[in-house]
Short mmCIF file of C-alpha atoms in Angstrom, two decimals:
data_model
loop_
_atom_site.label_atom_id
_atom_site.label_comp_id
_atom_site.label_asym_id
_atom_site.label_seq_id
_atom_site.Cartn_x
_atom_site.Cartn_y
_atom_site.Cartn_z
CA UNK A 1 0.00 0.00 0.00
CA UNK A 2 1.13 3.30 -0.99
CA UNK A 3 0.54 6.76 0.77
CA UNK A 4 1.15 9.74 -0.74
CA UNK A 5 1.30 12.79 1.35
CA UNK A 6 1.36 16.57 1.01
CA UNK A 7 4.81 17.62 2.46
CA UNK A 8 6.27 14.02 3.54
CA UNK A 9 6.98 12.65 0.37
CA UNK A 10 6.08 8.31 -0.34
CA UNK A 11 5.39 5.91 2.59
CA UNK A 12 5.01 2.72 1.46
CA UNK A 13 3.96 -0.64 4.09
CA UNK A 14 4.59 -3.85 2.62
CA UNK A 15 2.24 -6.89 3.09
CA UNK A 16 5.36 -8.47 5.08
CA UNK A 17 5.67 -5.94 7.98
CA UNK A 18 8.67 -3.63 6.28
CA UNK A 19 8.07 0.38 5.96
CA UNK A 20 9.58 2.49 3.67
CA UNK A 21 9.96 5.97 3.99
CA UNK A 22 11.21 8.11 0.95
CA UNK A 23 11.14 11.74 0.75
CA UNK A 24 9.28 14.64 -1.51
CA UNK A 25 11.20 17.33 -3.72
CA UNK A 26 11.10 19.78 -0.80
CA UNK A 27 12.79 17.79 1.88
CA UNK A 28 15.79 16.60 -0.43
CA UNK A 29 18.60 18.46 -1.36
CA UNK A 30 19.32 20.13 -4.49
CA UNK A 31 20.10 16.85 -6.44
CA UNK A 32 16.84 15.40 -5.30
CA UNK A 33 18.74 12.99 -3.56
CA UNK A 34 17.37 10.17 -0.95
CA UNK A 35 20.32 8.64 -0.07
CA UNK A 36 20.01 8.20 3.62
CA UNK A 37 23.23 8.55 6.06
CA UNK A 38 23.92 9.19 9.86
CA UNK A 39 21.09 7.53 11.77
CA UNK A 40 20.42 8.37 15.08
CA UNK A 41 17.68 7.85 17.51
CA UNK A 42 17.22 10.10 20.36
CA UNK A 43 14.52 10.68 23.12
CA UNK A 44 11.52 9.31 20.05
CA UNK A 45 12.85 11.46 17.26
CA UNK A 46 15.28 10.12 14.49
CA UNK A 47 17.95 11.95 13.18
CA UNK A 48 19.57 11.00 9.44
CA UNK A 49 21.06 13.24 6.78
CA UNK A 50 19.38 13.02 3.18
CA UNK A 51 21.59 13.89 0.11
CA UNK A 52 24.46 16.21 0.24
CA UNK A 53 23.21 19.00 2.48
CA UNK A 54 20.40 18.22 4.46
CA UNK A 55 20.19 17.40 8.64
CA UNK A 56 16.68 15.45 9.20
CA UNK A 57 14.86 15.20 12.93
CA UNK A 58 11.36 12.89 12.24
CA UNK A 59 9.42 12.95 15.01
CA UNK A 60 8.15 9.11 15.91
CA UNK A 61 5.44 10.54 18.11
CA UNK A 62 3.58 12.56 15.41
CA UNK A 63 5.28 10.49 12.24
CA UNK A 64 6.44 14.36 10.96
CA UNK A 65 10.16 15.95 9.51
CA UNK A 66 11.27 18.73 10.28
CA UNK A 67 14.17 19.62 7.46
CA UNK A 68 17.11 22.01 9.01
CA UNK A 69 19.33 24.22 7.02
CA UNK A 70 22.78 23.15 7.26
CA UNK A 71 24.46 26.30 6.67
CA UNK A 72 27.30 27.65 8.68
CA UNK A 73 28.11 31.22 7.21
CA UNK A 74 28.61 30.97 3.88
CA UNK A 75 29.34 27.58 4.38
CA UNK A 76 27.47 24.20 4.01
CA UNK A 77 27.52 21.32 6.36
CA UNK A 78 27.98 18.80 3.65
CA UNK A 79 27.89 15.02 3.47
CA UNK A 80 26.79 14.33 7.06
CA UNK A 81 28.04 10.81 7.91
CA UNK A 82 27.59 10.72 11.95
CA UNK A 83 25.50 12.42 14.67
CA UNK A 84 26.30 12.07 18.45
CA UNK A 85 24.03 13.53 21.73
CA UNK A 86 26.56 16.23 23.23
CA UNK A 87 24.03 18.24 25.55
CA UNK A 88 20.45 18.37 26.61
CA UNK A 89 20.14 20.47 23.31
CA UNK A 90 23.08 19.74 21.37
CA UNK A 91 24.13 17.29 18.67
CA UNK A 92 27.85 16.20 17.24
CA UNK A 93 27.28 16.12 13.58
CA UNK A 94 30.50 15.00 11.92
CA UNK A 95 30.32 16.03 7.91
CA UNK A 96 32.68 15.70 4.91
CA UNK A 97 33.90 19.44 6.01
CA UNK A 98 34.33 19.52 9.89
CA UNK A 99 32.86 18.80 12.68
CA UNK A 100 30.01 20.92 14.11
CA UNK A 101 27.66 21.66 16.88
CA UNK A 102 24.10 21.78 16.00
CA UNK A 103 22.00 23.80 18.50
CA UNK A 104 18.19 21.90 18.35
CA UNK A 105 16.63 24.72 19.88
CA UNK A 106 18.03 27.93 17.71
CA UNK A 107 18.81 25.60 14.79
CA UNK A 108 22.50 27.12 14.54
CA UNK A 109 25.62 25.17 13.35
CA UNK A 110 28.65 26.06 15.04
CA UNK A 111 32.24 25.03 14.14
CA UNK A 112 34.13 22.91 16.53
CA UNK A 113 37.36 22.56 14.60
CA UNK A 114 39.84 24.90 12.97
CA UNK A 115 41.63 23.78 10.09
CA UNK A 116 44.45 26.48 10.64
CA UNK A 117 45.04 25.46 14.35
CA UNK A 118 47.84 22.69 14.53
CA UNK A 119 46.21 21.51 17.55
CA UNK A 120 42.73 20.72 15.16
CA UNK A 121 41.46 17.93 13.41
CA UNK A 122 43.93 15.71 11.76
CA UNK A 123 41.65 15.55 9.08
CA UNK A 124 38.18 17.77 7.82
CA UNK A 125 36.15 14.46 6.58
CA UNK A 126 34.80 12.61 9.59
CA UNK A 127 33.16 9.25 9.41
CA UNK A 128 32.73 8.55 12.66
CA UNK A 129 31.95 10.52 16.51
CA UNK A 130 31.87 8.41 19.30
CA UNK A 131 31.80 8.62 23.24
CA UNK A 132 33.48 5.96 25.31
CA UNK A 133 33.11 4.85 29.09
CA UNK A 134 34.76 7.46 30.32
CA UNK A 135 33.01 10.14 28.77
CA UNK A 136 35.79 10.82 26.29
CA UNK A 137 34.60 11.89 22.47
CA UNK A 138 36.32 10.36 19.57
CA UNK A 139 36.36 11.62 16.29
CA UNK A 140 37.04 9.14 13.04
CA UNK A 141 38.38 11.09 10.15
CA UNK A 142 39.73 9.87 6.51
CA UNK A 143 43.50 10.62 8.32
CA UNK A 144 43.39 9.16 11.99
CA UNK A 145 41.64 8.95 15.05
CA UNK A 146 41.09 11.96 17.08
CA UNK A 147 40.42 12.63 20.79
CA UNK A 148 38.07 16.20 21.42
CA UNK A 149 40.29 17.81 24.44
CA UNK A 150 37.11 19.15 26.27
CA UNK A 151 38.42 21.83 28.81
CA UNK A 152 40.94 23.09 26.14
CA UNK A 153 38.38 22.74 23.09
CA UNK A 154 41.43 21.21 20.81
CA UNK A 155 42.09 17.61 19.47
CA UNK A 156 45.06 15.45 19.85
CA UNK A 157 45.64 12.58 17.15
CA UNK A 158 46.00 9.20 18.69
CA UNK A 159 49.13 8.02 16.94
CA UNK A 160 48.76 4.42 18.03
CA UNK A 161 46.32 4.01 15.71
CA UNK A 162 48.45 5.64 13.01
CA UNK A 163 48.51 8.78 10.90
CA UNK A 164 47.24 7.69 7.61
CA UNK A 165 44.79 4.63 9.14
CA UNK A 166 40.42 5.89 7.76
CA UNK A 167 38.65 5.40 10.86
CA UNK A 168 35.53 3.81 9.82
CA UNK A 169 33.81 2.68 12.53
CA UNK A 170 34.23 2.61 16.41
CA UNK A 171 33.19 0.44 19.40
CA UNK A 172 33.24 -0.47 23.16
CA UNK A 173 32.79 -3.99 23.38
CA UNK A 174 31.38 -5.62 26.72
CA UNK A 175 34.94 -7.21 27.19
CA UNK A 176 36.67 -4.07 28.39
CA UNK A 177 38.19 -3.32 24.75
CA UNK A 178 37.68 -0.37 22.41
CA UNK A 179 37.66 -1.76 18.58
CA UNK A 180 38.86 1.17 15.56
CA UNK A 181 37.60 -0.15 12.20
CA UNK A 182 39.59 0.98 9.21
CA UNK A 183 38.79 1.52 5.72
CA UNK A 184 42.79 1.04 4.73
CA UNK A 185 45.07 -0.76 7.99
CA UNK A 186 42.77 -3.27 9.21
CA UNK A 187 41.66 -3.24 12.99
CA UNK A 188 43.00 -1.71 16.02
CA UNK A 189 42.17 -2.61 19.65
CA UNK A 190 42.39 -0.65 23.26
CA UNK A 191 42.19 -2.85 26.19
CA UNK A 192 41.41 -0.22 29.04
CA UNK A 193 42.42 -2.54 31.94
CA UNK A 194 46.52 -2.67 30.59
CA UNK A 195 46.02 0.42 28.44
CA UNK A 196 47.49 -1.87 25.23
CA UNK A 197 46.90 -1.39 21.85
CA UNK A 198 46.28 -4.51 19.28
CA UNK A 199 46.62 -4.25 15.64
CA UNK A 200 45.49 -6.58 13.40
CA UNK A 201 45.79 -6.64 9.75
CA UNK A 202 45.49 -9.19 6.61
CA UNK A 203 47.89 -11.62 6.11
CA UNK A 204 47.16 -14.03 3.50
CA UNK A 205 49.94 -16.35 4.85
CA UNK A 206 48.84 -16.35 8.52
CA UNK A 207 45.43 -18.47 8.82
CA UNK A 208 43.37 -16.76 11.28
CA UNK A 209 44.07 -13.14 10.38
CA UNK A 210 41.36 -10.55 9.98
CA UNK A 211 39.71 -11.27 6.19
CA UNK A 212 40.24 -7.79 5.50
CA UNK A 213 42.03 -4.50 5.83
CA UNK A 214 38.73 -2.65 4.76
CA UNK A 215 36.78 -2.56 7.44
CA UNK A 216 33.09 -0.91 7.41
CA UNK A 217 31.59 -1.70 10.55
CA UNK A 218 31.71 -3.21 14.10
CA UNK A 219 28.94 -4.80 15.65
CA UNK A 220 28.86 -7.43 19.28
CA UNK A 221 25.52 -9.47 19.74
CA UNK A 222 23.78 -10.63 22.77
CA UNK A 223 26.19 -13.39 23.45
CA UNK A 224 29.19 -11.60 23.25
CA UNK A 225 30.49 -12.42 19.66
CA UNK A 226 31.87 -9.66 18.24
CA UNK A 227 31.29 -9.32 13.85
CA UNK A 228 32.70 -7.08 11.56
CA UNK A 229 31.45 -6.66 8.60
CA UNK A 230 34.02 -5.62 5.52
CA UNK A 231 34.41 -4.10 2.00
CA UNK A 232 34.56 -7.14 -0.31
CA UNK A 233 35.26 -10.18 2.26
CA UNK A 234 31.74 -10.35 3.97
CA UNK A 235 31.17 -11.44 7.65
CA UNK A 236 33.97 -12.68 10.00
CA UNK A 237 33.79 -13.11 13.97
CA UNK A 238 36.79 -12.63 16.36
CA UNK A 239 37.77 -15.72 18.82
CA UNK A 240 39.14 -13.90 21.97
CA UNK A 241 40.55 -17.04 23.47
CA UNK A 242 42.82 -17.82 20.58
CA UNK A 243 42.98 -13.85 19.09
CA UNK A 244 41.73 -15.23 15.42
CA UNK A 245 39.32 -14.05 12.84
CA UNK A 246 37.14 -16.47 10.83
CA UNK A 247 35.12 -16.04 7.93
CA UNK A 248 31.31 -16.63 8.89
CA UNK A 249 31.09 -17.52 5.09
CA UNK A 250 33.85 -18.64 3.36
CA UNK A 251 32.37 -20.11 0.72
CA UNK A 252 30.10 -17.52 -0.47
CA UNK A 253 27.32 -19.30 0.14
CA UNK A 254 25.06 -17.57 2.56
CA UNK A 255 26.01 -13.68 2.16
CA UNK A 256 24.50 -12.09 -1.10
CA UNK A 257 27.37 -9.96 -1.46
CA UNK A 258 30.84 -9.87 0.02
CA UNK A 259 30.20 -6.07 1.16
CA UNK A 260 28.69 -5.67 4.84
CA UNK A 261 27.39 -1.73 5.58
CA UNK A 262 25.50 -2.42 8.83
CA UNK A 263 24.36 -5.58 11.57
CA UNK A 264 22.17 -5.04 13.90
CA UNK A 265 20.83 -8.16 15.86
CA UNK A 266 16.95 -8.81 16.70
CA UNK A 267 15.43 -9.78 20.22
CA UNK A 268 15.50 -13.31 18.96
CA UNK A 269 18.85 -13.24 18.20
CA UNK A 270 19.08 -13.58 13.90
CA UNK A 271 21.77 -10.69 12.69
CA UNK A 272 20.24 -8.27 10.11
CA UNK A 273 22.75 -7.62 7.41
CA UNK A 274 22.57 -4.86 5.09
CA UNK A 275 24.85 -4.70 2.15
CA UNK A 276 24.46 -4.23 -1.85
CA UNK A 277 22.21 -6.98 -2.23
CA UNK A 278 19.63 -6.50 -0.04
CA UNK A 279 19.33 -7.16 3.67
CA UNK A 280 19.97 -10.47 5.02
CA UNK A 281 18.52 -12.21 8.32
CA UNK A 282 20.65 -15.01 9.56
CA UNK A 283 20.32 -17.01 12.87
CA UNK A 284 24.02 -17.60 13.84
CA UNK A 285 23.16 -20.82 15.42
CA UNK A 286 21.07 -22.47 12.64
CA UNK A 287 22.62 -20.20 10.13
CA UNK A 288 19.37 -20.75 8.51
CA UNK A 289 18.50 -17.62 6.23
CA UNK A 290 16.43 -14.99 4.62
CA UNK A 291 17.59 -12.43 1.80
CA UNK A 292 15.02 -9.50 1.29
CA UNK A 293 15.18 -7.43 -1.45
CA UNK A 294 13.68 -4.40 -3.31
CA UNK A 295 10.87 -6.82 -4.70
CA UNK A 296 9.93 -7.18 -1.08
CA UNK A 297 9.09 -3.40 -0.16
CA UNK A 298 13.34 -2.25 0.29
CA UNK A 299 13.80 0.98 -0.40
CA UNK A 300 16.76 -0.29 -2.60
CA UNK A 301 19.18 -3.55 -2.54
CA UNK A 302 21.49 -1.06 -1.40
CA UNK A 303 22.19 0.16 1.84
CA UNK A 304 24.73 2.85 3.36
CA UNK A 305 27.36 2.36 6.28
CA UNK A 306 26.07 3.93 9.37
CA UNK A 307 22.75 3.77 8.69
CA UNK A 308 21.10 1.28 11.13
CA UNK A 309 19.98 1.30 14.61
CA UNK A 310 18.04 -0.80 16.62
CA UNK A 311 15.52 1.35 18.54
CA UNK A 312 14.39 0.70 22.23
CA UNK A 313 10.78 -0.70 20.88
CA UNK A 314 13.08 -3.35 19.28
CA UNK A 315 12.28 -1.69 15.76
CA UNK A 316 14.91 -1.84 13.12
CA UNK A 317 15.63 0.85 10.62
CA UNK A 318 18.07 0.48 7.64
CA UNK A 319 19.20 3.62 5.48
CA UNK A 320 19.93 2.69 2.21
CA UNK A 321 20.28 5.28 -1.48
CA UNK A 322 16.48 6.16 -1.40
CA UNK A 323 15.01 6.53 1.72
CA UNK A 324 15.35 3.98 5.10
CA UNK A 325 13.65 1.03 5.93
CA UNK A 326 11.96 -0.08 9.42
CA UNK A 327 10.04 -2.83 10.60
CA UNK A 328 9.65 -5.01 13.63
CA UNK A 329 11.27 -8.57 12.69
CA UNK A 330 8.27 -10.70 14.86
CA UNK A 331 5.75 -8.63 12.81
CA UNK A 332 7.54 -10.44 9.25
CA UNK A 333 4.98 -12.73 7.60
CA UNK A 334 5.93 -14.71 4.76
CA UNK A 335 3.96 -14.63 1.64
CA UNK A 336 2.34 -17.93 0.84
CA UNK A 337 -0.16 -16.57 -1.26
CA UNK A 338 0.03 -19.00 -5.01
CA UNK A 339 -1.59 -16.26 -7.31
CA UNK A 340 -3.44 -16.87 -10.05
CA UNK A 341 -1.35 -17.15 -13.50
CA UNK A 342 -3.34 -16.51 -17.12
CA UNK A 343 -2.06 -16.26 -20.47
CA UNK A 344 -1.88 -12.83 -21.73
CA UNK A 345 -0.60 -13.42 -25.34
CA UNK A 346 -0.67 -15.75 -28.23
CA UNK A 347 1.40 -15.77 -30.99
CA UNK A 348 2.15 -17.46 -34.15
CA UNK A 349 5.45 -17.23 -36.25
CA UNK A 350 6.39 -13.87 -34.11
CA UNK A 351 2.89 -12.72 -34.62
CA UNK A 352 -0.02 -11.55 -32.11
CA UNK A 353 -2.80 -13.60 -32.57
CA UNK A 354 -6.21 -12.63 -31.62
CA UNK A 355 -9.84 -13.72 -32.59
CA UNK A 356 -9.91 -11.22 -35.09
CA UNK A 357 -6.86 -12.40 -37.10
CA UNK A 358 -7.32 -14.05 -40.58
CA UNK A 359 -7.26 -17.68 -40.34
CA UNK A 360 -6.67 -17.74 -36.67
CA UNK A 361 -7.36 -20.55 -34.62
CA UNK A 362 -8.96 -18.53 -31.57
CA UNK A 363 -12.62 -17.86 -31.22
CA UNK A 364 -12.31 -15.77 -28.63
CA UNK A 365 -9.44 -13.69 -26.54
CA UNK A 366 -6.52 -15.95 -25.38
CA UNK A 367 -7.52 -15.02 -21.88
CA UNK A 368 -10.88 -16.66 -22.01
CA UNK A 369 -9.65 -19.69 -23.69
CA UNK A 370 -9.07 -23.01 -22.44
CA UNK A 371 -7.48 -25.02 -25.10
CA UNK A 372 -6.28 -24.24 -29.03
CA UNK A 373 -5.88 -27.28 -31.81
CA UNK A 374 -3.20 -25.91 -34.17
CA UNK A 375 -2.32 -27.95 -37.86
CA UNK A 376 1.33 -29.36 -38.60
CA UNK A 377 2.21 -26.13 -40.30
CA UNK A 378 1.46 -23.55 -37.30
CA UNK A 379 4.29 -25.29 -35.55
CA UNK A 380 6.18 -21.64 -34.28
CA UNK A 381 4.27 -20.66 -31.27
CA UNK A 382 4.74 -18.53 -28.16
CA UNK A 383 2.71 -17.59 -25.29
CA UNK A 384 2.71 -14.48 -22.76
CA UNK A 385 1.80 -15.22 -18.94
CA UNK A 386 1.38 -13.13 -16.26
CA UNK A 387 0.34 -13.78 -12.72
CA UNK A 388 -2.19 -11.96 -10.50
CA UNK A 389 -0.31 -10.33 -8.06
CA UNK A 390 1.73 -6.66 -7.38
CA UNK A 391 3.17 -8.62 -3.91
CA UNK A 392 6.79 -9.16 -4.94
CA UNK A 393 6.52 -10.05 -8.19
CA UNK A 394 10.08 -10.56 -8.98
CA UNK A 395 10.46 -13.26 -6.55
CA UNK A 396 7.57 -15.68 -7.93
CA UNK A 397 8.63 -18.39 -9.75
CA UNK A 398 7.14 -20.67 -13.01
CA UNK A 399 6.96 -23.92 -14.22
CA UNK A 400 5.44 -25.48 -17.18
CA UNK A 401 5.74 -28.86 -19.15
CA UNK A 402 5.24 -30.16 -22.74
CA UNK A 403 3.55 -33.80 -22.91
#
């Protein structure tokens, strides 16, 4: 069922439980853009960035958005790729041009780094803001990781995890470590109680290294395993006993595609995994599997990095390059309707054929008739089907047999 609406563009809910938001004209950027980034879900509102230059806040309560500009002088915020809680009324939003602080009430950006300070950013292009136990805010940039100096307002680069390494993705485990995902040197790994550092990067020749040194995101379930999901190697786990990776699929038989964006994990334990092709629900155990794709109400088969959460009503959401996705996995109901499949076509030698036609062997349309008697020389047939149903077409399947 589709819903359109005056000022908040498409929603679409899909027989199987999954919503679909995408966006009007008016609340996309200039490029009419619904790529979906930055997800964040705070006190019932979420928070995402839409295009190039847009900062999003819909309201769960009242199911509106409210669209903010994201203009700093003569400046745009652009490419927003993560949003952190700072203050009763302020929000971290870390963009391909800085970081800022966005003021909910006045609706103000302000600046928090300084490109011509020494003391600044390493880098301009953050990918990832994060606060740890001890209240300390990290900052992920395309050239190292970054600690926010709060009673001196300047950064210092944390050199341990290197000077060139892109910070991808970051996480506190329930272990007492702090894991660094990068897009270029592999992972890197804080162990508060020793203060160490751990890096660990692919080695074809070592058997348990990490499957990758692209690493897109981070993610521990509900019984402590701890995923990462990378750029062209799929799934692996970490063993913490022995200090080895494994590949959850190694023979590319489960994962649609060997690029993981996002996991998040349902209240029945199956892992959600969003990639290119579709989003994927596995139970670890079983490893029994689903793959949903566009045919099944996505808003695309391809998702975004940072762009999941799992909400505390248990709802999923998934951001993807046209909208996001949400639904409640226990709500999912298959589709076991068999619909109804009639022949829309008939044609001989290439040709249409219809009662009308000279010589032809129908008395009446092809859709109201049971059963045609052809002679020796009408032997080049063809027929056009088509079944009854707008519920994922794509995914229904045919047979047919010649006796």
């Amino acid at each position: 069922m589709y819903i359109g609406t005056r000022q908040e563009g498409i929603i679409c809910f899909a027989p199987n439980g999954i919503y679909k938001r995408s966006f009007s004209p008016d609340l996309q950027t200039t490029e009419q853009n619904n790529e979906t980034n930055a997800l964040y879900y705070y006190n019932d509102t979420l928070w995402f960035s839409l295009g190039t230059n847009s900062l999003n806040m819909l309201d769960l309560k009242s199911n509106r958005i409210h669209t903010f500009p994201t203009q700093f002088g003569t400046t745009n915020v652009t490419n927003i790729r993560s949003i952190l809680v700072y203050s009763d009324t302020e929000l971290l939003v870390g963009a391909d041009n800085g970081l800022y602080l966005f003021n909910r009430t006045t609706h103000q950006f302000l600046r928090m780094d300084d490109p011509s300070n020494p003391k600044s950013l390493s880098d301009q292009s953050i990918f990832n803001i994060f606060k740890d136990r001890e209240g300390t805010i990290l900052i992920g940039t395309a050239w190292g990781l970054n600690r926010y100096n709060s009673s001196t307002g300047d950064f210092s680069l944390i050199t341990d995890v290197g000077t060139t390494s892109h910070i991808y993705d970051i996480l506190e485990d329930s272990r007492n470590n702090l894991w660094i995902a990068t897009y270029n040197t592999g992972l890197f790994r804080y162990h508060y109680p020793d203060k160490s550092w751990t890096h660990y990067n692919y080695n074809p020749d070592q058997k348990g290294s990490v499957t990758s040194n692209s690493i897109i995101t981070i993610f521990e379930d509900s019984r402590q395993n701890i995923w990462f999901g990378t750029e062209g190697a799929g799934l692996c786990t970490f063993d913490y006993d022995t200090e080895t990776f494994a590949s959850f699929d190694p023979e590319n038989q489960v994962l649609p595609n060997p690029v993981v964006y996002a996991i998040e994990e349902d209240k029945a334990g199956n892992l959600w995994i969003a990639g290119n092709a579709g989003l994927l629900s596995i139970n670890p155990q079983t490893r029994k599997w689903k793959l949903y794709t566009q045919a099944d109400g996505l808003q695309s088969n391809q998702f975004n990095f940072h762009s999941s959460l799992h909400a505390h009503d248990d709802k999923l959401y998934f951001g993807g390059i046209n909208g996001f996705n949400c639904f409640y996995p226990e709500d999912f109901r298959e589709n076991t309707y068999i619909p109804e499949v009639v022949i829309t076509r008939f044609s001989l030698f290439n040709q249409e054929i219809g009662p009308d036609t000279p010589d032809s062997p129908l008395s009446r349309s092809i859709t109201q008739t049971s059963a045609i008697t052809l002679p020796y020389d009408q032997n080049t047939f063809s027929f056009t089907f088509a079944s009854l149903s707008y519920q994922a077409p794509d995914k229904n399947e045919y047979a047919y047999m010649l006796e």
